[in-house]
Amino acid sequence: MVDRAAVVTQIDTILKAVSVPNFQGYYVGEPIKISSYPAVAFWYTGDSEPDEGRKTLGNTMVQENFLIRCYFPLVASPSIKKNVDLAIWNAVRNISAGLYGDANLSALVTDLDVGDAVVDWMQWNSGAVSRIVTIPLELKDLEAETITP
């Protein structure tokens, strides 16, 4: 069985190692509010059946699902908006590279898949607007649980 706390710590470590863009906030769990700086968060969204099927002769296989979301607060300046688009592109590429660079999360899972990034807008309760990037993360644990006879 996977060490769940270690998996969360490893994902957090990988995201904190992304140097471009310069995230100034890091959250484990979906944030309720974000300050006026770029931030990244991730949280668990549930499990599903892996593409490989659910069971082998001795193990139950599990796919654990997470969402990674980057937040880029907007300011009404054309040059800053241009910089935000570049930061979004860098975030998508560098987060993906960081995760695939440690595709088994230091031997904690069998493999992982980084899904397609989706860029959107988000308005907070305060009225502030952020550009957001949502990146699905699927962790494959092909030996999650031993089946005992």
Coordinates of N, CA and C in Angstrom, one line a residue:
M1 N 0.8 -1.2 0.0 CA 0.0 0.0 0.0 C 0.9 1.2 0.0
V2 N 0.5 2.2 -0.8 CA 1.3 3.4 -0.9 C 1.2 4.3 0.4
D3 N 2.3 5.0 0.6 CA 2.4 5.9 1.7 C 1.8 7.2 1.3
R4 N 0.5 7.5 1.6 CA -0.2 8.6 1.0 C 0.4 10.0 1.4
A5 N 0.8 10.1 2.7 CA 1.4 11.3 3.1 C 2.7 11.6 2.3
A6 N 3.5 10.6 2.0 CA 4.7 10.7 1.3 C 4.4 11.2 -0.2
V7 N 3.3 10.6 -0.8 CA 2.9 11.0 -2.1 C 2.6 12.5 -2.1
V8 N 1.8 13.0 -1.2 CA 1.4 14.4 -1.1 C 2.7 15.3 -1.0
T9 N 3.6 14.8 -0.1 CA 4.8 15.6 0.1 C 5.7 15.6 -1.2
Q10 N 5.7 14.5 -1.9 CA 6.5 14.5 -3.1 C 5.9 15.4 -4.2
I11 N 4.6 15.4 -4.4 CA 4.0 16.3 -5.4 C 4.3 17.7 -5.0
D12 N 4.1 18.0 -3.7 CA 4.4 19.4 -3.2 C 5.8 19.8 -3.5
T13 N 6.8 18.9 -3.3 CA 8.2 19.1 -3.5 C 8.4 19.4 -5.0
I14 N 7.8 18.7 -5.9 CA 8.0 18.9 -7.3 C 7.4 20.2 -7.7
L15 N 6.3 20.6 -7.2 CA 5.7 21.9 -7.6 C 6.5 23.0 -7.0
K16 N 7.0 22.9 -5.9 CA 7.9 24.0 -5.3 C 9.2 24.1 -6.0
A17 N 9.6 23.1 -6.8 CA 10.9 23.1 -7.5 C 10.7 23.8 -8.9
V18 N 9.5 24.1 -9.3 CA 9.3 24.8 -10.5 C 9.7 26.3 -10.3
S19 N 10.7 26.7 -11.0 CA 11.2 28.0 -10.8 C 10.7 29.1 -11.8
V20 N 10.1 28.6 -12.9 CA 9.5 29.6 -13.9 C 8.1 29.0 -14.2
P21 N 7.1 29.7 -13.9 CA 7.0 31.0 -13.3 C 7.3 30.9 -11.8
N22 N 7.5 32.1 -11.2 CA 7.9 32.2 -9.8 C 6.7 32.2 -9.0
F23 N 6.2 31.0 -8.6 CA 5.0 31.0 -7.7 C 5.4 31.5 -6.4
Q24 N 4.5 32.3 -5.8 CA 4.8 32.8 -4.4 C 3.9 32.2 -3.4
G25 N 3.0 31.4 -3.8 CA 2.1 30.7 -2.9 C 1.9 29.3 -3.3
Y26 N 2.0 28.4 -2.3 CA 1.8 26.9 -2.5 C 0.8 26.4 -1.6
Y27 N -0.2 25.7 -2.1 CA -1.2 25.2 -1.3 C -1.5 23.7 -1.5
V28 N -1.6 22.9 -0.4 CA -2.1 21.6 -0.5 C -3.5 21.6 -0.1
G29 N -4.4 21.4 -1.1 CA -5.8 21.6 -0.8 C -6.3 22.8 -1.7
E30 N -7.6 22.9 -2.0 CA -8.1 24.0 -2.8 C -8.2 25.2 -2.0
P31 N -7.6 26.3 -2.4 CA -7.6 27.5 -1.6 C -8.9 28.2 -1.7
I32 N -9.2 28.9 -0.6 CA -10.5 29.7 -0.5 C -10.3 31.1 -1.1
K33 N -9.1 31.6 -0.9 CA -8.8 32.9 -1.4 C -7.3 32.9 -1.8
I34 N -6.9 33.7 -2.8 CA -5.6 33.9 -3.2 C -5.2 35.3 -3.1
S35 N -4.0 35.6 -2.7 CA -3.5 36.9 -2.7 C -3.2 37.4 -4.1
S36 N -2.5 38.5 -4.2 CA -2.3 39.2 -5.5 C -1.0 38.7 -6.2
Y37 N -0.6 37.5 -5.9 CA 0.6 36.9 -6.5 C 0.3 35.5 -7.1
P38 N 1.1 35.1 -8.1 CA 0.9 33.7 -8.7 C 1.1 32.6 -7.6
A39 N 0.2 31.7 -7.7 CA 0.1 30.6 -6.7 C -0.2 29.3 -7.4
V40 N 0.2 28.2 -6.8 CA -0.2 26.9 -7.3 C -0.7 26.0 -6.1
A41 N -1.7 25.2 -6.4 CA -2.4 24.4 -5.4 C -2.6 23.0 -6.1
F42 N -2.8 22.0 -5.2 CA -3.2 20.7 -5.7 C -4.1 20.0 -4.6
W43 N -5.0 19.2 -5.1 CA -5.8 18.4 -4.2 C -6.3 17.1 -4.8
Y44 N -6.7 16.2 -3.9 CA -7.2 14.9 -4.2 C -8.6 15.0 -4.7
T45 N -8.9 14.3 -5.8 CA -10.3 14.4 -6.3 C -11.0 13.0 -6.4
G46 N -10.3 12.0 -6.0 CA -10.9 10.6 -5.9 C -10.1 9.6 -6.7
D47 N -10.7 8.4 -6.7 CA -10.0 7.3 -7.4 C -10.9 6.8 -8.6
S48 N -10.2 6.1 -9.5 CA -11.0 5.5 -10.6 C -10.2 4.2 -11.0
E49 N -10.9 3.5 -11.9 CA -10.2 2.3 -12.4 C -9.1 2.7 -13.4
P50 N -7.9 2.1 -13.2 CA -6.9 2.4 -14.2 C -7.1 1.8 -15.5
D51 N -6.5 2.3 -16.5 CA -6.6 1.7 -17.9 C -6.2 0.3 -17.9
E52 N -5.4 -0.1 -17.1 CA -4.9 -1.5 -17.1 C -5.9 -2.5 -16.5
G53 N -7.0 -2.0 -16.0 CA -8.0 -2.9 -15.3 C -7.9 -2.7 -13.8
R54 N -8.7 -3.5 -13.1 CA -8.8 -3.4 -11.6 C -8.0 -4.4 -10.8
K55 N -7.8 -5.6 -11.3 CA -7.2 -6.6 -10.5 C -6.2 -7.5 -11.3
T56 N -5.2 -7.9 -10.6 CA -4.3 -9.0 -11.1 C -4.5 -10.2 -10.2
L57 N -3.7 -11.2 -10.3 CA -3.9 -12.4 -9.5 C -3.7 -12.1 -8.0
G58 N -2.8 -11.1 -7.7 CA -2.5 -10.9 -6.3 C -2.8 -9.5 -5.8
N59 N -3.1 -8.6 -6.7 CA -3.3 -7.2 -6.3 C -4.5 -6.5 -6.9
T60 N -5.0 -5.5 -6.2 CA -6.0 -4.6 -6.7 C -5.2 -3.3 -7.2
M61 N -5.5 -2.9 -8.4 CA -4.8 -1.7 -9.0 C -5.7 -0.5 -8.8
V62 N -5.1 0.6 -8.5 CA -5.9 1.9 -8.3 C -5.3 3.0 -9.0
Q63 N -6.1 3.9 -9.5 CA -5.7 5.2 -10.1 C -6.2 6.3 -9.1
E64 N -5.3 7.0 -8.6 CA -5.7 8.2 -7.7 C -5.6 9.4 -8.5
N65 N -6.6 10.3 -8.4 CA -6.7 11.5 -9.2 C -6.6 12.8 -8.4
F66 N -5.8 13.7 -8.9 CA -5.6 15.0 -8.3 C -5.8 16.0 -9.3
L67 N -6.0 17.3 -8.9 CA -6.1 18.4 -9.8 C -5.0 19.4 -9.3
I68 N -4.2 19.9 -10.2 CA -3.3 20.9 -10.0 C -3.8 22.2 -10.6
R69 N -3.9 23.3 -9.8 CA -4.4 24.5 -10.4 C -3.4 25.7 -10.1
C70 N -3.1 26.4 -11.1 CA -2.3 27.6 -11.0 C -3.2 28.8 -11.1
Y71 N -2.9 29.8 -10.3 CA -3.6 31.1 -10.2 C -2.7 32.2 -10.6
F72 N -3.2 33.0 -11.5 CA -2.4 34.2 -11.9 C -3.4 35.4 -11.9
P73 N -3.3 36.2 -10.8 CA -4.1 37.4 -10.6 C -3.9 38.4 -11.8
L74 N -5.0 39.0 -12.2 CA -4.9 39.9 -13.4 C -4.8 41.4 -12.9
V75 N -4.1 42.2 -13.7 CA -4.0 43.6 -13.5 C -4.3 44.2 -14.9
A76 N -5.0 45.3 -15.0 CA -5.4 45.9 -16.3 C -4.3 46.6 -16.9
S77 N -3.2 45.9 -17.3 CA -2.1 46.4 -18.0 C -1.7 45.5 -19.1
P78 N -1.6 46.0 -20.4 CA -1.3 45.1 -21.5 C 0.0 44.3 -21.3
S79 N 1.0 45.0 -20.8 CA 2.3 44.3 -20.6 C 2.2 43.2 -19.6
I80 N 1.5 43.5 -18.5 CA 1.3 42.4 -17.5 C 0.5 41.3 -18.0
K81 N -0.6 41.6 -18.8 CA -1.4 40.5 -19.4 C -0.5 39.6 -20.3
K82 N 0.4 40.2 -21.1 CA 1.3 39.5 -21.9 C 2.2 38.6 -21.0
N83 N 2.7 39.1 -19.9 CA 3.5 38.3 -19.0 C 2.7 37.2 -18.4
V84 N 1.5 37.4 -18.1 CA 0.6 36.3 -17.6 C 0.5 35.2 -18.5
D85 N 0.3 35.5 -19.8 CA 0.2 34.4 -20.8 C 1.5 33.6 -20.9
L86 N 2.6 34.3 -20.8 CA 3.9 33.6 -20.9 C 4.1 32.8 -19.6
A87 N 3.7 33.3 -18.4 CA 3.8 32.5 -17.2 C 2.9 31.3 -17.2
I88 N 1.7 31.4 -17.8 CA 0.8 30.3 -17.9 C 1.4 29.2 -18.8
W89 N 2.0 29.6 -19.9 CA 2.6 28.6 -20.8 C 3.8 27.9 -20.1
N90 N 4.6 28.7 -19.4 CA 5.7 28.2 -18.7 C 5.3 27.2 -17.6
A91 N 4.2 27.6 -16.9 CA 3.7 26.7 -15.8 C 3.3 25.4 -16.4
V92 N 2.5 25.4 -17.5 CA 2.1 24.1 -18.0 C 3.3 23.2 -18.4
R93 N 4.2 23.8 -19.1 CA 5.4 23.0 -19.6 C 6.2 22.5 -18.4
N94 N 6.5 23.4 -17.5 CA 7.5 23.1 -16.4 C 6.9 22.2 -15.3
I95 N 5.6 22.3 -15.1 CA 5.0 21.4 -14.1 C 4.9 20.0 -14.7
S96 N 4.5 19.9 -16.0 CA 4.5 18.6 -16.7 C 5.9 18.0 -16.7
A97 N 6.9 18.8 -17.0 CA 8.3 18.2 -17.1 C 8.8 17.8 -15.7
G98 N 8.4 18.5 -14.6 CA 8.8 18.1 -13.3 C 8.2 16.8 -12.8
L99 N 6.9 16.7 -13.2 CA 6.2 15.4 -12.8 C 6.7 14.2 -13.6
Y100 N 6.8 14.4 -14.9 CA 7.3 13.3 -15.7 C 8.8 13.0 -15.4
G101 N 9.5 13.9 -14.9 CA 10.9 13.7 -14.5 C 11.0 12.8 -13.3
D102 N 9.9 12.7 -12.5 CA 9.9 11.7 -11.4 C 8.5 11.0 -11.5
A103 N 8.4 10.3 -12.6 CA 7.1 9.6 -12.9 C 6.6 8.6 -12.0
N104 N 7.5 8.1 -11.1 CA 7.0 7.2 -10.1 C 7.0 7.8 -8.7
L105 N 7.2 9.1 -8.6 CA 7.2 9.9 -7.4 C 8.2 9.2 -6.4
S106 N 9.4 9.0 -6.8 CA 10.5 8.4 -6.0 C 10.0 7.0 -5.5
A107 N 9.5 6.2 -6.4 CA 9.1 4.8 -6.2 C 7.9 4.7 -5.3
L108 N 7.1 5.7 -5.1 CA 5.9 5.7 -4.3 C 4.7 5.1 -5.1
V109 N 4.7 5.3 -6.4 CA 3.6 4.8 -7.3 C 4.2 4.2 -8.5
T110 N 3.4 3.4 -9.2 CA 4.0 2.7 -10.4 C 4.3 3.7 -11.5
D111 N 3.3 4.7 -11.8 CA 3.5 5.6 -12.9 C 2.5 6.7 -12.7
L112 N 2.6 7.8 -13.5 CA 1.6 8.8 -13.5 C 1.4 9.3 -14.9
D113 N 0.2 10.0 -15.1 CA -0.1 10.7 -16.3 C -0.5 12.1 -16.0
V114 N 0.0 13.0 -16.8 CA -0.4 14.4 -16.6 C -1.4 14.7 -17.8
G115 N -2.6 15.1 -17.4 CA -3.6 15.4 -18.4 C -3.5 16.7 -19.1
D116 N -4.4 17.0 -20.0 CA -4.4 18.2 -20.8 C -4.7 19.4 -19.9
A117 N -3.9 20.4 -20.0 CA -4.1 21.6 -19.3 C -5.2 22.4 -19.9
V118 N -6.1 23.0 -19.0 CA -7.2 23.9 -19.5 C -7.0 25.3 -18.8
V119 N -7.0 26.3 -19.6 CA -6.8 27.7 -19.2 C -8.2 28.3 -19.2
D120 N -8.4 29.1 -18.1 CA -9.8 29.7 -17.9 C -9.6 31.0 -17.1
W121 N -10.7 31.5 -16.8 CA -10.8 32.7 -15.9 C -11.6 32.3 -14.6
M122 N -11.3 33.0 -13.5 CA -12.0 32.7 -12.3 C -12.2 34.1 -11.5
Q123 N -13.4 34.3 -11.1 CA -13.7 35.5 -10.3 C -13.9 35.1 -8.9
W124 N -13.1 35.7 -8.0 CA -13.2 35.4 -6.6 C -14.4 36.2 -5.9
N125 N -14.8 35.8 -4.8 CA -15.9 36.5 -4.1 C -15.6 37.9 -3.9
S126 N -14.3 38.3 -3.8 CA -13.9 39.7 -3.6 C -14.1 40.5 -4.8
G127 N -14.3 39.8 -6.0 CA -14.4 40.5 -7.2 C -13.1 40.5 -8.1
A128 N -12.0 40.1 -7.4 CA -10.7 40.0 -8.1 C -10.8 38.8 -9.2
V129 N -10.1 39.0 -10.3 CA -10.1 38.0 -11.3 C -8.7 37.4 -11.5
S130 N -8.7 36.1 -11.7 CA -7.4 35.4 -12.0 C -7.6 34.6 -13.3
R131 N -6.5 34.5 -14.0 CA -6.4 33.4 -15.0 C -6.0 32.2 -14.2
I132 N -6.6 31.1 -14.6 CA -6.3 29.8 -13.9 C -5.9 28.8 -15.0
V133 N -5.0 27.8 -14.5 CA -4.7 26.7 -15.4 C -5.0 25.5 -14.5
T134 N -5.8 24.6 -15.0 CA -6.1 23.3 -14.3 C -5.5 22.2 -15.1
I135 N -4.7 21.4 -14.3 CA -4.0 20.2 -14.9 C -4.4 19.0 -14.1
P136 N -5.0 18.0 -14.8 CA -5.3 16.7 -14.1 C -4.1 15.9 -13.9
L137 N -4.0 15.2 -12.8 CA -2.8 14.3 -12.5 C -3.4 13.0 -12.1
E138 N -3.0 11.9 -12.8 CA -3.4 10.6 -12.5 C -2.3 9.8 -12.0
L139 N -2.4 9.2 -10.8 CA -1.3 8.4 -10.2 C -1.7 6.9 -10.3
K140 N -0.9 6.1 -10.9 CA -1.2 4.7 -11.1 C -0.4 3.9 -10.0
D141 N -1.2 3.1 -9.3 CA -0.6 2.2 -8.3 C -1.1 0.8 -8.6
L142 N -0.3 0.1 -9.4 CA -0.7 -1.2 -9.9 C -0.5 -2.3 -8.8
E143 N 0.0 -2.0 -7.7 CA 0.0 -2.9 -6.6 C -0.5 -2.3 -5.3
A144 N -1.6 -1.6 -5.4 CA -2.2 -0.8 -4.3 C -2.6 -1.6 -3.1
E145 N -3.3 -2.7 -3.3 CA -3.8 -3.5 -2.2 C -3.7 -5.0 -2.5
T146 N -3.1 -5.7 -1.6 CA -3.0 -7.1 -1.8 C -4.3 -7.8 -1.6
I147 N -4.6 -8.7 -2.5 CA -5.8 -9.6 -2.4 C -5.4 -10.8 -1.6
T148 N -6.0 -11.0 -0.5 CA -5.7 -12.2 0.3 C -6.8 -13.2 0.1
P149 N -6.4 -14.5 -0.1 CA -7.4 -15.6 -0.2 C -8.2 -15.9 1.0

